Amino acid sequence: MNKEFDTLKIVKEDILRILGERKDKVSLESVKAKIKVSHSFVSKAIEDLEKENLIRIEKNFFKLTKIGEAKARGIVKKHLVLENYFKKTKNEEEAYEVAHILEHYVSEEVIKNIKKLSTFKERGIPLTKSKLGKES
């Protein structure tokens, strides 16, 4: 993958996450303020998301479509699992930042294993007794 494609993918996921966290329409200006890339990347990402039927644009505001809501929920869930995991060793702001970076690269399998690790720790089950990575 090339760097421009990676950046565009990340910006699109960030826009979906922002909309998913807000659960309402969001202005173009607030999206640009939260995403620290050039406006051309934000504009291209918005254009792509609209073509993919993930967002709807209404007078300088964006709103998720039903398909977009489902995709945004997955991104928000992934972010929260990572953030909660890192809160055990980092302060809240650092945990948020690490989760924000990793959410774009971590697979669903890794997210499931992180959730399992958290469950084992909460229940006091030693990791040597876990079946992590094996089909349950």
mmCIF file of C-alpha atoms in Angstrom:
data_model
loop_
_atom_site.group_PDB
_atom_site.id
_atom_site.type_symbol
_atom_site.label_atom_id
_atom_site.label_comp_id
_atom_site.label_asym_id
_atom_site.label_seq_id
_atom_site.Cartn_x
_atom_site.Cartn_y
_atom_site.Cartn_z
ATOM 1 C CA MET A 1 0.000 0.000 0.000
ATOM 2 C CA ASN A 2 1.196 3.480 -0.676
ATOM 3 C CA LYS A 3 1.373 6.210 1.922
ATOM 4 C CA GLU A 4 -1.316 8.382 0.288
ATOM 5 C CA PHE A 5 -3.768 5.453 0.275
ATOM 6 C CA ASP A 6 -2.969 4.701 3.936
ATOM 7 C CA THR A 7 -3.500 8.335 4.924
ATOM 8 C CA LEU A 8 -6.799 8.508 3.042
ATOM 9 C CA LYS A 9 -7.994 5.267 4.687
ATOM 10 C CA ILE A 10 -7.092 6.637 8.135
ATOM 11 C CA VAL A 11 -8.832 9.973 7.476
ATOM 12 C CA LYS A 12 -11.982 8.178 6.293
ATOM 13 C CA GLU A 13 -12.000 5.982 9.417
ATOM 14 C CA ASP A 14 -11.408 9.040 11.620
ATOM 15 C CA ILE A 15 -14.372 10.839 10.058
ATOM 16 C CA LEU A 16 -16.577 7.784 10.605
ATOM 17 C CA ARG A 17 -15.386 7.501 14.227
ATOM 18 C CA ILE A 18 -16.074 11.197 14.891
ATOM 19 C CA LEU A 19 -19.570 10.857 13.451
ATOM 20 C CA GLY A 20 -20.101 7.589 15.343
ATOM 21 C CA GLU A 21 -19.073 9.130 18.662
ATOM 22 C CA ARG A 22 -21.266 12.194 18.148
ATOM 23 C CA LYS A 23 -24.316 10.238 16.897
ATOM 24 C CA ASP A 24 -25.515 13.399 15.185
ATOM 25 C CA LYS A 25 -24.593 15.541 12.230
ATOM 26 C CA VAL A 26 -21.156 17.154 12.327
ATOM 27 C CA SER A 27 -19.958 20.301 10.566
ATOM 28 C CA LEU A 28 -17.176 20.319 8.012
ATOM 29 C CA GLU A 29 -15.264 22.805 10.163
ATOM 30 C CA SER A 30 -15.330 20.576 13.259
ATOM 31 C CA VAL A 31 -14.094 17.603 11.202
ATOM 32 C CA LYS A 32 -11.239 19.653 9.746
ATOM 33 C CA ALA A 33 -10.320 20.902 13.230
ATOM 34 C CA LYS A 34 -10.137 17.375 14.673
ATOM 35 C CA ILE A 35 -8.244 15.737 11.806
ATOM 36 C CA LYS A 36 -4.706 17.019 11.454
ATOM 37 C CA VAL A 37 -4.109 16.543 7.724
ATOM 38 C CA SER A 38 -4.438 18.815 4.730
ATOM 39 C CA HIS A 39 -7.908 19.951 3.782
ATOM 40 C CA SER A 40 -7.489 18.205 0.418
ATOM 41 C CA PHE A 41 -7.245 14.820 2.199
ATOM 42 C CA VAL A 42 -10.335 15.626 4.264
ATOM 43 C CA SER A 43 -12.238 16.716 1.144
ATOM 44 C CA LYS A 44 -11.209 13.568 -0.762
ATOM 45 C CA ALA A 45 -12.163 11.368 2.202
ATOM 46 C CA ILE A 46 -15.577 13.023 2.463
ATOM 47 C CA GLU A 47 -16.126 12.630 -1.275
ATOM 48 C CA ASP A 48 -15.205 8.919 -1.072
ATOM 49 C CA LEU A 49 -17.392 8.300 1.981
ATOM 50 C CA GLU A 50 -20.351 9.867 0.207
ATOM 51 C CA LYS A 51 -19.724 7.750 -2.932
ATOM 52 C CA GLU A 52 -19.513 4.641 -0.723
ATOM 53 C CA ASN A 53 -22.905 5.586 0.766
ATOM 54 C CA LEU A 54 -21.441 5.840 4.281
ATOM 55 C CA ILE A 55 -22.281 9.506 4.837
ATOM 56 C CA ARG A 56 -24.807 12.030 3.593
ATOM 57 C CA ILE A 57 -23.940 15.703 3.179
ATOM 58 C CA GLU A 58 -26.551 18.286 4.134
ATOM 59 C CA LYS A 59 -25.571 21.986 3.969
ATOM 60 C CA ASN A 60 -21.959 21.707 5.251
ATOM 61 C CA PHE A 61 -22.953 19.013 7.749
ATOM 62 C CA PHE A 62 -22.344 15.273 7.554
ATOM 63 C CA LYS A 63 -24.553 12.520 8.805
ATOM 64 C CA LEU A 64 -24.010 8.755 8.791
ATOM 65 C CA THR A 65 -26.176 6.556 6.602
ATOM 66 C CA LYS A 66 -27.392 3.209 8.013
ATOM 67 C CA ILE A 67 -24.398 1.493 6.383
ATOM 68 C CA GLY A 68 -22.119 4.214 7.753
ATOM 69 C CA GLU A 69 -23.559 3.765 11.251
ATOM 70 C CA ALA A 70 -22.631 0.072 11.208
ATOM 71 C CA LYS A 71 -19.097 0.777 10.014
ATOM 72 C CA ALA A 72 -18.680 3.622 12.536
ATOM 73 C CA ARG A 73 -19.860 1.359 15.393
ATOM 74 C CA GLY A 74 -17.110 -1.116 14.512
ATOM 75 C CA ILE A 75 -14.448 1.596 14.479
ATOM 76 C CA VAL A 76 -15.665 3.101 17.778
ATOM 77 C CA LYS A 77 -15.790 -0.365 19.387
ATOM 78 C CA LYS A 78 -12.243 -1.140 18.259
ATOM 79 C CA HIS A 79 -11.050 2.223 19.593
ATOM 80 C CA LEU A 80 -12.740 1.690 22.978
ATOM 81 C CA VAL A 81 -11.317 -1.831 23.420
ATOM 82 C CA LEU A 82 -7.815 -0.519 22.730
ATOM 83 C CA GLU A 83 -8.286 2.582 24.872
ATOM 84 C CA ASN A 84 -9.563 0.568 27.847
ATOM 85 C CA TYR A 85 -6.669 -1.867 27.491
ATOM 86 C CA PHE A 86 -4.068 0.914 27.498
ATOM 87 C CA LYS A 87 -5.707 2.756 30.415
ATOM 88 C CA LYS A 88 -4.246 0.003 32.617
ATOM 89 C CA THR A 89 -0.721 1.287 31.974
ATOM 90 C CA LYS A 90 -1.133 4.837 30.673
ATOM 91 C CA ASN A 91 -3.035 7.947 31.652
ATOM 92 C CA GLU A 92 -6.346 8.640 29.918
ATOM 93 C CA GLU A 93 -4.949 11.004 27.285
ATOM 94 C CA GLU A 94 -2.069 8.671 26.362
ATOM 95 C CA ALA A 95 -4.430 5.688 26.191
ATOM 96 C CA TYR A 96 -6.713 7.646 23.848
ATOM 97 C CA GLU A 97 -3.800 8.633 21.587
ATOM 98 C CA VAL A 98 -2.370 5.100 21.384
ATOM 99 C CA ALA A 99 -5.827 3.685 20.644
ATOM 100 C CA HIS A 100 -6.359 6.358 18.004
ATOM 101 C CA ILE A 101 -3.202 5.266 16.180
ATOM 102 C CA LEU A 102 -3.619 1.500 16.530
ATOM 103 C CA GLU A 103 -7.335 1.351 15.654
ATOM 104 C CA HIS A 104 -6.388 1.680 11.979
ATOM 105 C CA TYR A 105 -3.975 -1.261 11.958
ATOM 106 C CA VAL A 106 -5.243 -3.847 14.450
ATOM 107 C CA SER A 107 -7.299 -6.765 13.152
ATOM 108 C CA GLU A 108 -10.582 -7.982 14.607
ATOM 109 C CA GLU A 109 -8.765 -11.102 15.834
ATOM 110 C CA VAL A 110 -6.375 -8.978 17.897
ATOM 111 C CA ILE A 111 -9.327 -7.014 19.326
ATOM 112 C CA LYS A 112 -11.040 -10.290 20.329
ATOM 113 C CA ASN A 113 -7.851 -11.473 22.044
ATOM 114 C CA ILE A 114 -7.457 -8.185 23.923
ATOM 115 C CA LYS A 115 -11.049 -8.536 25.144
ATOM 116 C CA LYS A 116 -10.308 -12.127 26.230
ATOM 117 C CA LEU A 117 -7.179 -11.000 28.085
ATOM 118 C CA SER A 118 -9.211 -8.412 29.969
ATOM 119 C CA THR A 119 -11.838 -11.018 30.855
ATOM 120 C CA PHE A 120 -9.223 -13.476 32.141
ATOM 121 C CA LYS A 121 -7.632 -10.813 34.326
ATOM 122 C CA GLU A 122 -11.004 -9.720 35.745
ATOM 123 C CA ARG A 123 -11.867 -13.331 36.610
ATOM 124 C CA GLY A 124 -8.397 -14.119 37.975
ATOM 125 C CA ILE A 125 -7.720 -16.865 35.409
ATOM 126 C CA PRO A 126 -3.973 -17.411 34.801
ATOM 127 C CA LEU A 127 -2.981 -16.837 31.166
ATOM 128 C CA THR A 128 -1.334 -20.274 31.119
ATOM 129 C CA LYS A 129 -4.825 -21.761 31.511
ATOM 130 C CA SER A 130 -6.308 -19.660 28.711
ATOM 131 C CA LYS A 131 -7.001 -20.896 25.217
ATOM 132 C CA LEU A 132 -6.070 -17.551 23.701
ATOM 133 C CA GLY A 133 -5.696 -17.764 19.944
ATOM 134 C CA LYS A 134 -7.431 -21.145 19.792
ATOM 135 C CA GLU A 135 -10.957 -21.763 18.621
ATOM 136 C CA SER A 136 -13.369 -21.861 21.558
#
